[in-house]
Coordinates of C-alpha atoms (C1' of nucleotides) in Angstrom, one line a residue:
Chain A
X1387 CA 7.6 8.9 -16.1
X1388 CA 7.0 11.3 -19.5
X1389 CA 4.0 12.8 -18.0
X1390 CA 5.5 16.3 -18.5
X1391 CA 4.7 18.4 -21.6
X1392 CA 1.6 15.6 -22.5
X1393 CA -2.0 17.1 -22.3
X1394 CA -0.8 21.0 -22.9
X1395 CA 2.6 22.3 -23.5
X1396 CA 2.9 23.6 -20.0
X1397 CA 0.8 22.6 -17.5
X1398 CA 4.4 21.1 -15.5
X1399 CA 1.3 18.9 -14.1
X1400 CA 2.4 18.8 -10.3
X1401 CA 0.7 15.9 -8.8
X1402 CA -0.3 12.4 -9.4
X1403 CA -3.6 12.5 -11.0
X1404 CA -6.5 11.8 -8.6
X1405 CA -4.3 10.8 -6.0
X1406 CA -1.9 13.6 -5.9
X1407 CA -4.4 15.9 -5.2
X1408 CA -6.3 13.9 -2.7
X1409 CA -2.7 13.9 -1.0
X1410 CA -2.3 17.5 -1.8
X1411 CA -5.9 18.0 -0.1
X1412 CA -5.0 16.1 3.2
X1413 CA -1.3 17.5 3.3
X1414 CA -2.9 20.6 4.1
X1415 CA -5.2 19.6 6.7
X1416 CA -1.8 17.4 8.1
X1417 CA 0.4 20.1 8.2
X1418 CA -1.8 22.6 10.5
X1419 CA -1.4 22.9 13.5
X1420 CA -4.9 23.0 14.3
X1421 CA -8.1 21.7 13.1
X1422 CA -9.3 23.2 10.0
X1423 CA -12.9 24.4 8.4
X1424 CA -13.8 23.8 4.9
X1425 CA -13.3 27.2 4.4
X1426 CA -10.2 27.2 5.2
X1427 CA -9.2 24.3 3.8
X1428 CA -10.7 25.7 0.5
X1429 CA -8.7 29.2 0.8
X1430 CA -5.4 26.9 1.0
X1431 CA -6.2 24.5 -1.9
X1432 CA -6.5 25.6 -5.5
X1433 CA -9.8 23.3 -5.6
X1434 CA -13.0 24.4 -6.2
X1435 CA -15.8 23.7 -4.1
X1436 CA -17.9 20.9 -5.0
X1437 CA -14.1 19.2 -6.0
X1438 CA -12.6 19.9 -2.8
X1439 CA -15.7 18.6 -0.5
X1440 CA -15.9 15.0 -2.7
X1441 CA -12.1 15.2 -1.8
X1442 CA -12.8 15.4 2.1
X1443 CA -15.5 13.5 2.0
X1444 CA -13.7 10.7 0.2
X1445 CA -10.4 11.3 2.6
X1446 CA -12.7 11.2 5.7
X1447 CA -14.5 7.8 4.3
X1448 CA -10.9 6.0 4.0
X1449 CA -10.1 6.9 7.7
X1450 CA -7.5 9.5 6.3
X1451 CA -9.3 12.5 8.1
X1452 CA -11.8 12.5 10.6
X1453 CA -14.2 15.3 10.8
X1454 CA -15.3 16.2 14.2
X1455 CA -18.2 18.1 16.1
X1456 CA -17.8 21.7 14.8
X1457 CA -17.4 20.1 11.1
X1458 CA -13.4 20.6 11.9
X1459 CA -11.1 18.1 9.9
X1460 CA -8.6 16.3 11.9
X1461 CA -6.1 14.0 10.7
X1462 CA -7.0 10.4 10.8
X1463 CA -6.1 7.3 12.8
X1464 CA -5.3 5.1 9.6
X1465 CA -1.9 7.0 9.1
X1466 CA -0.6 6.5 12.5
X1467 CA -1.7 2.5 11.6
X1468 CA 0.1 3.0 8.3
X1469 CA 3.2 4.9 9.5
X1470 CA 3.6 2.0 12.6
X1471 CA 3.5 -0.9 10.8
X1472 CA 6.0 1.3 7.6
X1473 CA 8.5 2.0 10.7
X1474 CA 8.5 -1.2 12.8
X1475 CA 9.3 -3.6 9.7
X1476 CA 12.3 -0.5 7.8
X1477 CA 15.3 -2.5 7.0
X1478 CA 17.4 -0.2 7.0
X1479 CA 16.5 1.5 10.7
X1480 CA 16.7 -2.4 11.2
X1481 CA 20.0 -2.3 10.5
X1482 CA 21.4 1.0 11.9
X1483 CA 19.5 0.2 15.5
X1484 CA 22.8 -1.3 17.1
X1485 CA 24.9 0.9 15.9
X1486 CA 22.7 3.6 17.2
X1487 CA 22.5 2.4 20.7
X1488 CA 26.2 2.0 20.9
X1489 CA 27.0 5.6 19.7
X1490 CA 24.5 6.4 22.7
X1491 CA 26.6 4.8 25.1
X1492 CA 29.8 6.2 24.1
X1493 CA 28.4 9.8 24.1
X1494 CA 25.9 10.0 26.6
X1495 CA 23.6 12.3 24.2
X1496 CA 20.6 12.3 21.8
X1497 CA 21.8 9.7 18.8
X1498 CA 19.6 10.5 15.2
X1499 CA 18.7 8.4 12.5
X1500 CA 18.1 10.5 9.8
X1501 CA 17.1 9.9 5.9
X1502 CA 17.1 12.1 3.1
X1503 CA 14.1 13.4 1.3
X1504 CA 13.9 15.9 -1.5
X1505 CA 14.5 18.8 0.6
X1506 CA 14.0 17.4 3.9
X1507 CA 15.6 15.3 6.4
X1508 CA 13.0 13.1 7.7
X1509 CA 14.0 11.4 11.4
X1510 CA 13.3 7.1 11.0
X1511 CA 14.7 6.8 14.7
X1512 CA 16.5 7.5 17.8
X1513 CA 17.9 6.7 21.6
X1514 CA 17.1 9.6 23.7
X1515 CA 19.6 10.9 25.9
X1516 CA 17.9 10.3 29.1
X1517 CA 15.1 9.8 30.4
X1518 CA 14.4 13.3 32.5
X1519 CA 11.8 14.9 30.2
X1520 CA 9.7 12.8 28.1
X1521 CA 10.8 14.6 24.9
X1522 CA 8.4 14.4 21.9
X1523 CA 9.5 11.9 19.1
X1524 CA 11.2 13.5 16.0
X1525 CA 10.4 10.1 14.4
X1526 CA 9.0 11.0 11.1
X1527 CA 9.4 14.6 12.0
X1528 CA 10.9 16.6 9.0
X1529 CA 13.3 19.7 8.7
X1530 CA 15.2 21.0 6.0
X1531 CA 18.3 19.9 5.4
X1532 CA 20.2 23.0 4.9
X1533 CA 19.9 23.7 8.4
X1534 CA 20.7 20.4 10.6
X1535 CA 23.9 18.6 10.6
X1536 CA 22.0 15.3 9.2
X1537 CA 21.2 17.2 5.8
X1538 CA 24.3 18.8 5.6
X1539 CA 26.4 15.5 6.4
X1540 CA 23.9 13.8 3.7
X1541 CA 24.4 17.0 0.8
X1542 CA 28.0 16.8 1.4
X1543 CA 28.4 13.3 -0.2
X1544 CA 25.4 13.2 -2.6
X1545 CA 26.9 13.7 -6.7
X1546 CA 27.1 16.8 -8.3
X1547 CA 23.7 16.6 -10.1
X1548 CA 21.7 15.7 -7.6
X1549 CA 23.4 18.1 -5.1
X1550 CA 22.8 20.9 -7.5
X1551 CA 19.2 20.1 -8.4
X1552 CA 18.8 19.9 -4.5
X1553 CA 20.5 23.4 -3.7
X1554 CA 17.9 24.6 -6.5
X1555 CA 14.9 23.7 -4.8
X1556 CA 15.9 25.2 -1.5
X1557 CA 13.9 27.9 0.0
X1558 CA 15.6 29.7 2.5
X1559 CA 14.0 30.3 6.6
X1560 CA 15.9 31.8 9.2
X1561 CA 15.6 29.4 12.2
X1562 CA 18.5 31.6 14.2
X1563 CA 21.1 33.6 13.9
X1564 CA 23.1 31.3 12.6
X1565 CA 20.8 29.7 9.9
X1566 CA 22.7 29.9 6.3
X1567 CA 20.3 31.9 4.2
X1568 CA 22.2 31.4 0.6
X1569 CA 23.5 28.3 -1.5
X1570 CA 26.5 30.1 -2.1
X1571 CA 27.3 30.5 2.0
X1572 CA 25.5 26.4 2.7
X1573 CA 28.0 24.9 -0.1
X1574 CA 30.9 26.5 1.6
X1575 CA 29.9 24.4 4.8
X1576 CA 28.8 21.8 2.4
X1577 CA 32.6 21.6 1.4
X1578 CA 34.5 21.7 4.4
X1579 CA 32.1 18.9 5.5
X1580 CA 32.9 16.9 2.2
X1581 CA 36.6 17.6 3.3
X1582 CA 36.1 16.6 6.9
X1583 CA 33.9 13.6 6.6
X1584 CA 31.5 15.0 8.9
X1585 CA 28.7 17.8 9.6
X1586 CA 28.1 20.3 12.2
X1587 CA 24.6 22.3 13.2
X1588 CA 26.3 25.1 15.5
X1589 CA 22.8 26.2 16.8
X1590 CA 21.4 26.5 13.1
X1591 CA 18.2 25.1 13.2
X1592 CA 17.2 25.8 17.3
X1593 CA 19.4 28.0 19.6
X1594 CA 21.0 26.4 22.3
X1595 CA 21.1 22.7 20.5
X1596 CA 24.1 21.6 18.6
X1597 CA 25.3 18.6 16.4
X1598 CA 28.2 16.8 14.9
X1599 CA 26.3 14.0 11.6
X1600 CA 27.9 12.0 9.1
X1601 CA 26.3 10.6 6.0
X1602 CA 25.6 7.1 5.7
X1603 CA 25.1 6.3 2.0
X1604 CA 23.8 2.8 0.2
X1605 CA 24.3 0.6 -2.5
X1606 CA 24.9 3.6 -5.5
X1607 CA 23.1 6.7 -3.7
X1608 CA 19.8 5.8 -3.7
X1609 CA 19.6 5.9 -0.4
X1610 CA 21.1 8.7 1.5
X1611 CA 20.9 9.8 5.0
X1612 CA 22.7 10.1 8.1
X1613 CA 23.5 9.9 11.8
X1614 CA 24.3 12.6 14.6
X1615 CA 24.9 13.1 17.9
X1616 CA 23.2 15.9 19.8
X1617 CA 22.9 18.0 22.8
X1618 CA 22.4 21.3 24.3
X1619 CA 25.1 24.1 24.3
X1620 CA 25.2 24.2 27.6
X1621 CA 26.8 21.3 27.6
X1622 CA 27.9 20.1 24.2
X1623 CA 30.7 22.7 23.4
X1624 CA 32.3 22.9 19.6
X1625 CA 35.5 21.2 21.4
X1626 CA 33.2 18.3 22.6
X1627 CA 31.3 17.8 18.9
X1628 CA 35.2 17.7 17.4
X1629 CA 36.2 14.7 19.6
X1630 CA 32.5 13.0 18.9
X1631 CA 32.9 13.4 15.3
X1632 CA 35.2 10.5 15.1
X1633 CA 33.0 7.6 16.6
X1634 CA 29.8 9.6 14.7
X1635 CA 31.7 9.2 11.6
X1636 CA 33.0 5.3 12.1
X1637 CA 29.0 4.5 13.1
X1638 CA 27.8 6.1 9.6
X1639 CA 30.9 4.4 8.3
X1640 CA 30.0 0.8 9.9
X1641 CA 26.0 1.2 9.1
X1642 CA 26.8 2.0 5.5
X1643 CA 28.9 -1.3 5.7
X1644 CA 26.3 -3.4 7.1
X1645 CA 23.3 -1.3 4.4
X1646 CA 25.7 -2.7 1.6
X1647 CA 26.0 -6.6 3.2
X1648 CA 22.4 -6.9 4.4
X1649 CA 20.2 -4.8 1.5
X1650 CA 22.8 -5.0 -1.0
X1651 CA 23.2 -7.1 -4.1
X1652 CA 22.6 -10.3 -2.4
X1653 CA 18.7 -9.4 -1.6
Chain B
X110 CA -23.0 8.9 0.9
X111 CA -25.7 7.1 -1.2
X112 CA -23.1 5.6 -3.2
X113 CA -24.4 2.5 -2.6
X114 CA -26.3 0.5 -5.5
X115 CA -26.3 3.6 -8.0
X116 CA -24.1 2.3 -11.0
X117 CA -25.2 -1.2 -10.8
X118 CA -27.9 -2.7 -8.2
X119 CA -25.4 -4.8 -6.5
X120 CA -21.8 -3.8 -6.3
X121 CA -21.6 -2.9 -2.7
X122 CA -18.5 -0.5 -3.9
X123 CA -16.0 -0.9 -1.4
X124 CA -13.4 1.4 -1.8
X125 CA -14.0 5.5 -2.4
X126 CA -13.1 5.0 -6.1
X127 CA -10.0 5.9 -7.2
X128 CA -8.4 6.6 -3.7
X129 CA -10.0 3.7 -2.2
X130 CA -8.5 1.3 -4.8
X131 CA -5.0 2.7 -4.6
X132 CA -5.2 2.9 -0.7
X133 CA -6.3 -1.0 -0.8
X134 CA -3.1 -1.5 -3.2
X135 CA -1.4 0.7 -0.4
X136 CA -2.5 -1.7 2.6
X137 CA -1.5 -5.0 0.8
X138 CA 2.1 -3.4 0.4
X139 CA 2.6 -1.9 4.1
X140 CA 0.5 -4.7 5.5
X141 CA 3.5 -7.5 4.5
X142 CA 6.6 -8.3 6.6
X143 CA 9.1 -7.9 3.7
X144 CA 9.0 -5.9 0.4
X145 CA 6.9 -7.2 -2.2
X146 CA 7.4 -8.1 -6.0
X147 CA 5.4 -6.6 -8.3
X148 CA 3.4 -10.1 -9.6
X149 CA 2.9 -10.8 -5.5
X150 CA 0.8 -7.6 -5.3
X151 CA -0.8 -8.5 -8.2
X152 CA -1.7 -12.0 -6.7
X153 CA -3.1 -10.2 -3.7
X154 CA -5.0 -7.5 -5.4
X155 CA -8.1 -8.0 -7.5
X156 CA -6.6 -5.3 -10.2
X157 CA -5.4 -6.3 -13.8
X158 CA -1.9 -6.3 -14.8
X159 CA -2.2 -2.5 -16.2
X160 CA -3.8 -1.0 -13.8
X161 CA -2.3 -2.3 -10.8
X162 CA 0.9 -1.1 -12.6
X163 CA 0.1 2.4 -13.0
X164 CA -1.4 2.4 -9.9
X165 CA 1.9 1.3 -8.6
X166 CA 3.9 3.7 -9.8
X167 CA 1.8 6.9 -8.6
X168 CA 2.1 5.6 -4.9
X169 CA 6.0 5.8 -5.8
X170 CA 5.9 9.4 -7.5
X171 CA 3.8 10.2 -4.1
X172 CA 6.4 9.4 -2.1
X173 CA 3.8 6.6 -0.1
X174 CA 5.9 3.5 -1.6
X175 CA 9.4 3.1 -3.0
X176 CA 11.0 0.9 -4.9
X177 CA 14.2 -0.6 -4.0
X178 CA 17.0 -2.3 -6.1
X179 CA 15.6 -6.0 -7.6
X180 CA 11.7 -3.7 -8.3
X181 CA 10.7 -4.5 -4.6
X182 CA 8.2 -2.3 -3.0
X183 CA 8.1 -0.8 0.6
X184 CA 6.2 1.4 2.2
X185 CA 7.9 5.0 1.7
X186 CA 8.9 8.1 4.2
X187 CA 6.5 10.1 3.2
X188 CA 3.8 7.8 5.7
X189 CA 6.1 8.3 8.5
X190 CA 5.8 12.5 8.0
X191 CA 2.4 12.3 8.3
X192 CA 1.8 10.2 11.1
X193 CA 4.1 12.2 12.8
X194 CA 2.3 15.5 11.8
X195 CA -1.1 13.7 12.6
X196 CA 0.4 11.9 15.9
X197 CA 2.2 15.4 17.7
X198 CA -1.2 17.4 17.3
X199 CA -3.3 14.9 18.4
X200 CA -5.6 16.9 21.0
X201 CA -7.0 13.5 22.4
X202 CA -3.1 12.1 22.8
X203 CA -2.4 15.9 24.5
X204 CA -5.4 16.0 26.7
X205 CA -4.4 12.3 28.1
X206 CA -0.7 12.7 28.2
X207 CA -0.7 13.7 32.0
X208 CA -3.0 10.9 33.3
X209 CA -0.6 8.5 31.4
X210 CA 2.0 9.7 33.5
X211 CA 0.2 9.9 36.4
X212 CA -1.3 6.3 36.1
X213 CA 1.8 5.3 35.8
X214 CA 3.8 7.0 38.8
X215 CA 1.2 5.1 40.7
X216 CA 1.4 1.9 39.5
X217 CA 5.0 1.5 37.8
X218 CA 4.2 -0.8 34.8
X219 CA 3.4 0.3 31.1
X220 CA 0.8 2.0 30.4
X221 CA -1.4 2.3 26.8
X222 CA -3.6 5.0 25.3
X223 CA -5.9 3.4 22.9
X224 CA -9.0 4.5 20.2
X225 CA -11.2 2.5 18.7
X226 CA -11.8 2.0 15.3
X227 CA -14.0 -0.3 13.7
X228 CA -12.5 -3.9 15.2
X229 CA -9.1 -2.4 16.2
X230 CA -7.7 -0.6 18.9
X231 CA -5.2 1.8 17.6
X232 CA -2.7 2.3 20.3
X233 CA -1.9 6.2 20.4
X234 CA 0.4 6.7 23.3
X235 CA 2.1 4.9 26.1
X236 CA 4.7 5.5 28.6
X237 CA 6.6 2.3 29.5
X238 CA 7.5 0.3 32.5
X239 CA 10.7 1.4 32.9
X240 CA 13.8 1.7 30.1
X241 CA 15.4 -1.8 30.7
X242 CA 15.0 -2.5 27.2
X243 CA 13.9 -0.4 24.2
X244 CA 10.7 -2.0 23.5
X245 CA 9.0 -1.5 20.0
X246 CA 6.9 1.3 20.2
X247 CA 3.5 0.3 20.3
X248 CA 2.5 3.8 18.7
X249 CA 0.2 3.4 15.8
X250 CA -0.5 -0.7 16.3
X251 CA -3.5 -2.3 16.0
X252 CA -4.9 -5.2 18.2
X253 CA -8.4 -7.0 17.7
X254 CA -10.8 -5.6 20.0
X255 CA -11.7 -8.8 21.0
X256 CA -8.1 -10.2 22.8
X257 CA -6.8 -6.9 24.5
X258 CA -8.2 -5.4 27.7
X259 CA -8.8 -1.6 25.7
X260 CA -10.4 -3.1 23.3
X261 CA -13.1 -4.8 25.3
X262 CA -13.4 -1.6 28.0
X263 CA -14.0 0.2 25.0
X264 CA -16.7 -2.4 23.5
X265 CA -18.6 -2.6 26.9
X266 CA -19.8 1.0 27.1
X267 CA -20.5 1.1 23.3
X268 CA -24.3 1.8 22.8
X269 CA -26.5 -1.5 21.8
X270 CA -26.7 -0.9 17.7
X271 CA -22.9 0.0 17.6
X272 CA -21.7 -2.8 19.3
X273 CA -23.9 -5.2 17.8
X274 CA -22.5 -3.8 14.5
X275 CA -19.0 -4.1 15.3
X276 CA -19.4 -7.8 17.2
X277 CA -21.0 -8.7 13.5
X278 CA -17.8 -7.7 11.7
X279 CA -15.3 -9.5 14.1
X280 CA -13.5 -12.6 12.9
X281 CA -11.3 -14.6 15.7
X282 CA -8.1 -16.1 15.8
X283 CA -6.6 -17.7 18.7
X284 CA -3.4 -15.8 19.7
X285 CA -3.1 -17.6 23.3
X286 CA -5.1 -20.6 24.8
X287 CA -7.5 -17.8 26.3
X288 CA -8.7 -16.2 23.6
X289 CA -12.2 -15.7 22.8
X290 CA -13.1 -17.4 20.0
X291 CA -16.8 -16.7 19.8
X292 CA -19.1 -13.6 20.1
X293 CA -21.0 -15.6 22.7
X294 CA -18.3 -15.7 25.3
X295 CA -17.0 -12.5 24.6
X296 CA -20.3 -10.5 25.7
X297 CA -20.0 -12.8 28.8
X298 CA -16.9 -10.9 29.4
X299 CA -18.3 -7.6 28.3
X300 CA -21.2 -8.0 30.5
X301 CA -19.1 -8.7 33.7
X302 CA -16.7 -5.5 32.3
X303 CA -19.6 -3.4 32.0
X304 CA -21.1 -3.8 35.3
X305 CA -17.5 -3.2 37.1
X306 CA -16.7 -0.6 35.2
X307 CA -12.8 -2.0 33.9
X308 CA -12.1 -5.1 31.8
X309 CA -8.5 -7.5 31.9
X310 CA -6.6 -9.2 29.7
X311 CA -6.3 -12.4 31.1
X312 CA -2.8 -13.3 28.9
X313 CA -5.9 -13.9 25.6
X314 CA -3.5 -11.6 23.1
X315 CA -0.3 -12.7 24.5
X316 CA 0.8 -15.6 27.2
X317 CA 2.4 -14.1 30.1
X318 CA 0.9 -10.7 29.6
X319 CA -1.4 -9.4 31.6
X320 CA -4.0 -6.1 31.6
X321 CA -6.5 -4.1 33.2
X322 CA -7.9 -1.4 31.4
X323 CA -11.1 1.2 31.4
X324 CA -13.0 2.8 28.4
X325 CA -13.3 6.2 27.8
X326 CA -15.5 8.1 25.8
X327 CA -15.9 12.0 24.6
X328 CA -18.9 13.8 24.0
X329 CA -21.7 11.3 22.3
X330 CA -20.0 8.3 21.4
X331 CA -18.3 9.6 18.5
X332 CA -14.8 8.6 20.3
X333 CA -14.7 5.5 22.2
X334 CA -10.9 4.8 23.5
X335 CA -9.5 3.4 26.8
X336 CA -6.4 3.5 29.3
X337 CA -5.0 0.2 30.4
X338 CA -2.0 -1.0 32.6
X339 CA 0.1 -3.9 31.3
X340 CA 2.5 -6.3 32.6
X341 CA 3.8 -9.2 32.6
X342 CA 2.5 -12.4 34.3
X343 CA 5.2 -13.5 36.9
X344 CA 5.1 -9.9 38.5
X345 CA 1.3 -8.6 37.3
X346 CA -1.2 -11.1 39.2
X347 CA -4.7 -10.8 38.8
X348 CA -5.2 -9.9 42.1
X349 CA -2.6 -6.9 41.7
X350 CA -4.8 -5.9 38.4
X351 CA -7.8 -5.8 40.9
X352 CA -6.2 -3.0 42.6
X353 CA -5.2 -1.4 39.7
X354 CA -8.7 -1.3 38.8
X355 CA -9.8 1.5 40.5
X356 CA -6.5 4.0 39.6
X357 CA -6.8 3.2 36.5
X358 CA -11.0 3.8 36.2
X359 CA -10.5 7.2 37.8
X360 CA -7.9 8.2 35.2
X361 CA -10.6 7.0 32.1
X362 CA -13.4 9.0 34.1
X363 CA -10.9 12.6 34.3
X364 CA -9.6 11.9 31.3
X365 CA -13.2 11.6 29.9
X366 CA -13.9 14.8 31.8
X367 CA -10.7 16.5 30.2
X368 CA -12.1 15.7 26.9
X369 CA -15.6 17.0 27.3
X370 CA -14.0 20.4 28.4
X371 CA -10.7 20.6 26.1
X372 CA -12.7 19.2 23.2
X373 CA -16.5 19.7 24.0
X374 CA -18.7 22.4 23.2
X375 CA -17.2 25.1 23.2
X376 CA -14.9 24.5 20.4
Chain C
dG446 C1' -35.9 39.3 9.1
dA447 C1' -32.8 40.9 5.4
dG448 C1' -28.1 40.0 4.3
dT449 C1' -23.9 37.5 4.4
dT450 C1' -21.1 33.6 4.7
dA451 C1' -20.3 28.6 5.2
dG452 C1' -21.4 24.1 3.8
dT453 C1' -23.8 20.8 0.7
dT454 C1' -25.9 18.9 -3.5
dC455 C1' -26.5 18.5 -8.5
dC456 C1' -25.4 17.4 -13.2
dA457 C1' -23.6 18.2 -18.1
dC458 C1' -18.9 17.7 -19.4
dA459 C1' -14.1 16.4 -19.9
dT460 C1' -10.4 14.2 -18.0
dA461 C1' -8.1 10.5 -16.1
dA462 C1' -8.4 5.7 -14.9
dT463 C1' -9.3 1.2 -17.0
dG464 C1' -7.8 -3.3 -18.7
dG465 C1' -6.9 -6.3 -22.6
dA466 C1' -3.3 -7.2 -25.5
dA467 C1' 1.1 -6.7 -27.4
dC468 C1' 5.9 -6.0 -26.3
dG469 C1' 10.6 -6.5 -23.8
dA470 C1' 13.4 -8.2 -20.4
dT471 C1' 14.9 -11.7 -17.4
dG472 C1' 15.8 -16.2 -16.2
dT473 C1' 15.3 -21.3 -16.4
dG474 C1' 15.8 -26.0 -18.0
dG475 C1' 16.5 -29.1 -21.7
Chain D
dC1000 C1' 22.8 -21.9 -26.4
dC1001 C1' 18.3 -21.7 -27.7
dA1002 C1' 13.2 -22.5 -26.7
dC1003 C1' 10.1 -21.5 -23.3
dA1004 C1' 8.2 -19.5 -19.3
dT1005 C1' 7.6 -15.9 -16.2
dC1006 C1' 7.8 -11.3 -15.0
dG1007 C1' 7.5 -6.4 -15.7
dT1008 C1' 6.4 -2.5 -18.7
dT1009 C1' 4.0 0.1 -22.4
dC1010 C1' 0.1 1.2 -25.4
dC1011 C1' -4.5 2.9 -26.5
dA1012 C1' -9.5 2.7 -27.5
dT1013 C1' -13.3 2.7 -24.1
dT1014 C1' -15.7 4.4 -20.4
dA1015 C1' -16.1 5.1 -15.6
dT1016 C1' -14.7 8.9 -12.5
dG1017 C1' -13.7 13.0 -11.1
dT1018 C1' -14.6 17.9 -12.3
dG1019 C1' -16.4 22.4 -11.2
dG1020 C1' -19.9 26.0 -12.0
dA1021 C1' -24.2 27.0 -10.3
dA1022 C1' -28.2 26.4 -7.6
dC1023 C1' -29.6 25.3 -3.0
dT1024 C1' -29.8 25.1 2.2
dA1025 C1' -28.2 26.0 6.8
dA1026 C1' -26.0 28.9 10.0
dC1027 C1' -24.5 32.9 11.7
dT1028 C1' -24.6 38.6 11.8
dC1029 C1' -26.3 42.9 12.0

DNA sequence: GAGTTAGTTCCACATAATGGAACGATGTGG
DNA sequence: CCACATCGTTCCATTATGTGGAACTAACTC
């Protein structure tokens, strides 16, 4: 908690100790897209060396990495066993499953589950539109939140503070077109959401793919995310989203209801 | 490497210091059906008060654990964004994907891509029967090697020190009334796997489910994983896993192939 | 086969983890 | 309502662990 300012005035020590930058270490080889070399590895840590091979090493003995023919570092099998055993037993994606499946059914289209972390909105489930193409999971996908509707339905309720310390940490990408690129132009959408009760992504984030989400918010706001309804332009027009945005919103309304009953003061 | 009996002649240090400890604190947290309390951890871990506490509250700054209202602990989001990362560019799950399908087209029940590791099968795809009802994705599960069909396809090509190695780590537990319970009559049903080529699960995980499946294994023996089809009894008989058997081989063998090319050699 | 780059090992040093003990907070029963 | 018990958190001297520069080896390159 009072780590900052401790050892040396600045240091604004990012990172857990040990831990943090074990995680920092196999963030990196995680996020790629491909297998990585030391080298490489080494070029995008701050490590040196000797540090950064115990690090593998150690990361590769725990079953976080696995390090193939060609001396390549992969990610490991132990975090899909962590991350399955996380998802299956989350109370709250528990809790918001029927309400999920019954927003499918009145819409027809891709129904998200959505949670709100730091800067991202990271995807705990969803009911798939149908079953045509095998589409990839999202679940535990991330993307920021100042281009989907779930993060913009989840900012629009969150208290001034912790929206502004939010917005502050933002880093701007343009996605499309239509991507905001500025706070100032995001909290203007930010607000009319706040007014409406609900959030759109009008082709923000990928072209072609729009959203309507509202924000589902616990006990306090400790826990804030949100659920949408989505589908591709072609067939999901502006006027379409509007007449969604009602049962979306009474589903974020009726999950943050049962949140309160089920994971609330009682237990 | 040669970690072993440096600081003291015995310790047989399990755990990669630091990480290992707060990965084992980790496991205890993720491995339990409801959130725990902090003294419960404590009763399950072999740390001391302090350290267990500290150790505790990285996982939380990491974003691996939170802790809810009443100072429970769950696993956090941030497990879920990297199994999804590590899941999605999985080149073994890719190189697969297509004989899942396949297999399945051909013999309309669910059917499993799984790796071994250690005495688990980590299940890392699937494509399912058919979408009556949302099953639980088995993604990222782990099943003794011992009860499930994958696991003992993948046992029964393993090379003579390997698989005495893992046989000498097993403990049972009887799930169903056919469950091996000893090593002795599950290389009796290795044996007979090994010279067809395909092993079953003869309802020894659960009752009324049934499986056929057939190891595969990349270049070396460095990955050792299977394919199976499941189903349930009243519609899966043995004799319609006996025809099964031979679709389902030939997708191991071309996937095995697929892997030597797509992963082999050359890169 | 000399030169370059990539990967691994080593070890004196400093940092970060350790764990016992003291301190609050919460709650339970007499 | 107060004594007592349990649970969670904080503190700090000790030391185990991780650190990182440098030396070493292996693997490519020209």
């Amino acid at each position: 908690m009072n780590r900052e300012g401790l050892s040396s005035p600045r240091t604004e020590n990012s990172g857990t100790g040990t831990l943090g930058k074990a995680l920092s270490v196999l963030e990196i080889v995680v996020s790629s897209d491909r297998p990585l070399r030391f080298s490489e590895i080494l070029a995008l840590s701050d490590q040196p060396r000797g540090t950064l091979h115990r690090q593998l090493s150690h990361l590769v003995e725990e079953g976080l990495l696995i390090q193939g023919r060609d001396l390549c570092y992969e990610p490991g099998l132990r975090l899909l066993k962590f991350a399955y055993r996380s998802w299956s037993k989350n109370q709250f994606r528990a809790v918001a499953a029927p309400h999920l499946r019954k927003l499918h059914e009145e819409t027809g289209e891709t129904v998200h589950l959505g949670v709100l972390r730091g800067t991202e909105i990271i995807y705990v489930d969803k009911v798939e539109s149908r079953q045509t193409v095998r589409m990839e999971s999202q679940i535990g996908n991330a993307s920021p939140v100042y281009c989907t509707g779930l993060g913009k339905a989840a900012l629009s309720v969150l208290p001034q503070h912790r929206l502004a310390e939010t917005l502050g940490k933002l880093t701007f990408h343009r996605f499309t077109a239509n991507t905001h690129l500025s706070v100032a132009s995001l909290k203007r959408d930010l607000d009319e959401a706040r007014l409406r009760g609900y959030a759109f992504d009008r082709e923000e984030h990928e072209t072609e793919i729009r959203c309507v989400a509202a924000a589902i918010h616990g006990a306090g706001f400790d826990l804030v995310g949100g659920i949408s309804v989505t589908g591709p332009a072609y067939r999901v027009t502006m006027e379409q989203l509007e007449i969604w945005a009602h049962p979306v919103r009474q589903a974020a309304v009726a999950i943050s209801e049962d949140v309160e009953v089920r994971l609330g003061p009682g237990r």
